[in-house]
Tab-separated table of C-alpha atoms in Angstrom:
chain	number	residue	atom	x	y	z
A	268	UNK	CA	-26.740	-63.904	-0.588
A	269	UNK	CA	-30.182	-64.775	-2.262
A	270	UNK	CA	-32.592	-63.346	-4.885
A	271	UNK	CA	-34.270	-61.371	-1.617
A	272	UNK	CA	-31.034	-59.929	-0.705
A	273	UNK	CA	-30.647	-58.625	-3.922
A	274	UNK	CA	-33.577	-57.121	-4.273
A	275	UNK	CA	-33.331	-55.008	-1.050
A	276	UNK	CA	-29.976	-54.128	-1.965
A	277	UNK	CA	-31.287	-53.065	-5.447
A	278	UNK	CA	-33.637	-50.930	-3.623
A	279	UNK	CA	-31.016	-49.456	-1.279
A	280	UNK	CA	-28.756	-48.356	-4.238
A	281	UNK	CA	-31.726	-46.341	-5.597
A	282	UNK	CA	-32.682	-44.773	-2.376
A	283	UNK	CA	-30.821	-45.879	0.874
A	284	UNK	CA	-33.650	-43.816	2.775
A	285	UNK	CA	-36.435	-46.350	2.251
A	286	UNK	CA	-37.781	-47.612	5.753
A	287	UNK	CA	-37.647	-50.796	6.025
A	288	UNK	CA	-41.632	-50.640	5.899
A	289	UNK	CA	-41.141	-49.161	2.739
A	290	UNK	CA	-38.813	-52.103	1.856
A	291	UNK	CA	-40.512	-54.731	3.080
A	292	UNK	CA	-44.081	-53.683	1.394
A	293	UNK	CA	-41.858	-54.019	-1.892
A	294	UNK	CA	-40.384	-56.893	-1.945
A	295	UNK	CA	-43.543	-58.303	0.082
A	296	UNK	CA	-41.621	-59.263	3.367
A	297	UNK	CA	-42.627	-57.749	6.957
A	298	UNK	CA	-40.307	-55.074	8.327
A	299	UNK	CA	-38.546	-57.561	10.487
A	300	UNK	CA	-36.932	-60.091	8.106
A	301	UNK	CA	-35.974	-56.584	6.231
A	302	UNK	CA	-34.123	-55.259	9.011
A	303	UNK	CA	-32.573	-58.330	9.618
A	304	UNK	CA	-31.420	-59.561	6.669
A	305	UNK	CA	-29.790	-55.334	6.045
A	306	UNK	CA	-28.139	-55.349	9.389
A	307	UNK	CA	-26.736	-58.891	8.525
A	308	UNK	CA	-25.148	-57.307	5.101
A	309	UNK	CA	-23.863	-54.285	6.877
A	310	UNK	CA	-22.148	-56.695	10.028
A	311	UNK	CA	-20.807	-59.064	6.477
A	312	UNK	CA	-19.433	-55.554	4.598
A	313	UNK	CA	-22.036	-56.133	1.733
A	314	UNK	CA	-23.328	-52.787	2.784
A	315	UNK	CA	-20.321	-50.952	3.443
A	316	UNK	CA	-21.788	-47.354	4.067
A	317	UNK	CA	-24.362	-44.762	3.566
A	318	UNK	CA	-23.655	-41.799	1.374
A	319	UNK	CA	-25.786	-38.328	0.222
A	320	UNK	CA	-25.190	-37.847	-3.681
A	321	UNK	CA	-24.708	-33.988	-4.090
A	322	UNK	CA	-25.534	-32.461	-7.234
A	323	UNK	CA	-22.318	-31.296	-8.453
A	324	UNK	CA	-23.631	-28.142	-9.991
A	325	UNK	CA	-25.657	-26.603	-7.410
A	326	UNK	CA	-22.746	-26.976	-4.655
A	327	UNK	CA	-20.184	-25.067	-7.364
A	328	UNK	CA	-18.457	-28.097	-8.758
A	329	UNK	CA	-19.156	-28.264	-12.773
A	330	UNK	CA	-15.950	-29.185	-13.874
A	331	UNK	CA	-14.964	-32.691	-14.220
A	332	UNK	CA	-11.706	-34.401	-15.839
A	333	UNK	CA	-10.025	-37.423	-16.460
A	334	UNK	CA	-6.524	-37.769	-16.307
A	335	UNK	CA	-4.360	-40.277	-17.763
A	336	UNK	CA	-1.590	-40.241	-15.524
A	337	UNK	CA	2.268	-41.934	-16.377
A	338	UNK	CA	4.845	-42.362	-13.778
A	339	UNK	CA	8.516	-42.005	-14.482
A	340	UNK	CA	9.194	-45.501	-13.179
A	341	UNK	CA	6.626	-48.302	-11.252
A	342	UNK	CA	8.248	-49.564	-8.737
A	343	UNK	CA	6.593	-49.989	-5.245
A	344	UNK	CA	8.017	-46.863	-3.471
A	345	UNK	CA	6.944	-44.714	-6.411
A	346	UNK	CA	3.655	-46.221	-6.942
A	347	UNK	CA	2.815	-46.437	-3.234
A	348	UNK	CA	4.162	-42.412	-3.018
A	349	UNK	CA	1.911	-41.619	-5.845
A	350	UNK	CA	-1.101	-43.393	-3.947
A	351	UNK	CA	-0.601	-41.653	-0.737
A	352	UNK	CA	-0.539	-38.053	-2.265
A	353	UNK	CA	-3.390	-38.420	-4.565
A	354	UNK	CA	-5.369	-39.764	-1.425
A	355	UNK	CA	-5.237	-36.284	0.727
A	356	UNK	CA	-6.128	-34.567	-2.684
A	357	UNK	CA	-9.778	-33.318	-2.487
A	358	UNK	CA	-10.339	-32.587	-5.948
A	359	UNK	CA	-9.865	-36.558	-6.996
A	360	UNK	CA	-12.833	-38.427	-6.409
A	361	UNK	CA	-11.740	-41.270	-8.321
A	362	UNK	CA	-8.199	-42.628	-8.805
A	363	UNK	CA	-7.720	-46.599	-10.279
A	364	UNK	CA	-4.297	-48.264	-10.849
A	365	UNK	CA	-4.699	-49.682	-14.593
A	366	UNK	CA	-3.507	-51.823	-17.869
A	367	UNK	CA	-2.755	-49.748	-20.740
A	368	UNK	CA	-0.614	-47.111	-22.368
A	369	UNK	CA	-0.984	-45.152	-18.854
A	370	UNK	CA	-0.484	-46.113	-14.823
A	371	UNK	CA	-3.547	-44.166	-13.094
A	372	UNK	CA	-6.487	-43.117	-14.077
A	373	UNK	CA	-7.832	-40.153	-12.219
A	374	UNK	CA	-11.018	-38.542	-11.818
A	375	UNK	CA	-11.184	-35.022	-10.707
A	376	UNK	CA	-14.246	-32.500	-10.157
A	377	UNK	CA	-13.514	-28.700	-9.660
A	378	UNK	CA	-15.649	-25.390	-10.010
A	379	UNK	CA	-13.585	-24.464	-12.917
A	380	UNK	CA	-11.085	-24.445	-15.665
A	381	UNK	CA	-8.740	-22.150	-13.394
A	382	UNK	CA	-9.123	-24.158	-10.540
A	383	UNK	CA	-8.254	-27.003	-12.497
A	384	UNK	CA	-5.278	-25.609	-13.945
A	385	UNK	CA	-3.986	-24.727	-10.382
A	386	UNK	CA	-4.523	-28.060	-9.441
A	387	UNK	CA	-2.778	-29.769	-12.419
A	388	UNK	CA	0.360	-27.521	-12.001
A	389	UNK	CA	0.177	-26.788	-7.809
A	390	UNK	CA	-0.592	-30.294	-6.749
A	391	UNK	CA	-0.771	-33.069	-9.358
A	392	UNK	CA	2.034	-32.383	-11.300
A	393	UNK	CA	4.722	-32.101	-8.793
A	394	UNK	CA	4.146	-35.331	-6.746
A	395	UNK	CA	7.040	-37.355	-7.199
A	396	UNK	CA	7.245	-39.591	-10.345
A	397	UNK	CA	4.825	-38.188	-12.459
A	398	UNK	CA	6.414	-38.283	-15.338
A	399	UNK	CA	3.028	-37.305	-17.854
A	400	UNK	CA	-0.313	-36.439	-17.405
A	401	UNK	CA	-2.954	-36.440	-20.541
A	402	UNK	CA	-6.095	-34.384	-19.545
A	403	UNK	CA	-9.905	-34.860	-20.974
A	404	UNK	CA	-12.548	-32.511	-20.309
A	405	UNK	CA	-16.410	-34.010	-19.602
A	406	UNK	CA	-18.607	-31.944	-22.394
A	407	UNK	CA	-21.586	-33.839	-21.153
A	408	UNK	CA	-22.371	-36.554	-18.729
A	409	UNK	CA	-24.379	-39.203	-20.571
A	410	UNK	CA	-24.648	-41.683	-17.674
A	411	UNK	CA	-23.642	-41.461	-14.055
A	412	UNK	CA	-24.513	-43.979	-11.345
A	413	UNK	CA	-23.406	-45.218	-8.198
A	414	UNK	CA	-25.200	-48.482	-8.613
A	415	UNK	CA	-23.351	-51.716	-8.915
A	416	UNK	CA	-25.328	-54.357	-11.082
A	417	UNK	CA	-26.337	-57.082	-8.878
């Protein structure tokens, strides 16, 4: 990958509905090269898909919370248990398997603090092995971006 690769994929992360006419006039390439060098990171997984950022708000979803989640015991059957259930959950948009004082780190959006709370006790709380979960509640979002530094 080279310093023009990077540029059109810095330009993608902004706004992956540029043309690449639009691309190519600003990185001062012809369309061409531009398509060719995006369908060449797409075939390599560079590019691994195309996504519409919603504004969480206006679609009913102003809630957001991190859990610290600890499981009874971290073996692979209750790790791998823990993955598979928090994948069909909705609500988590986010989960990472970390270092710490904790095993998971979760990241959950919901319309509401009741909605939440029947999600903590209906569905997070009763998957098998959880043995603690510490929740924090976003006051304000300073900085949110889906753009890897490249």
């Amino acid at each position: 990958m080279d310093q023009t690769d990077r540029k059109i994929l810095s330009l993608l992360q902004k706004n992956a509905q540029y043309t690449y006419k639009e691309i190519a006039d600003k990185i001062n390439l012809t369309q061409t090269p531009v398509f060719d060098r995006i369908k060449r990171l797409e075939k390599e997984g560079v590019i691994e898909k195309y996504v519409t950022i919603l504004n969480k708000e206006k679609v009913g979803n102003s809630l957001t919370v991190f859990n610290q989640v600890t499981l009874t015991k971290q073996t692979v059957e209750v790790s791998k248990g823990f993955d598979d259930a928090v994948k069909k959950l909705p609500e988590v948009v986010e989960c990472s398997f970390v270092s710490g004082g904790f095993d998971y780190l979760l990241k959950i959006i919901v319309p509401d603090m009741e909605t939440y709370h029947k999600f903590h006790q209906l569905k997070l709380s009763v998957i098998p092995g959880v043995s603690l979960i510490n929740s924090y509640f976003v006051m304000s979002e300073v900085k949110s971006t889906t753009e890897i530094p490249i």
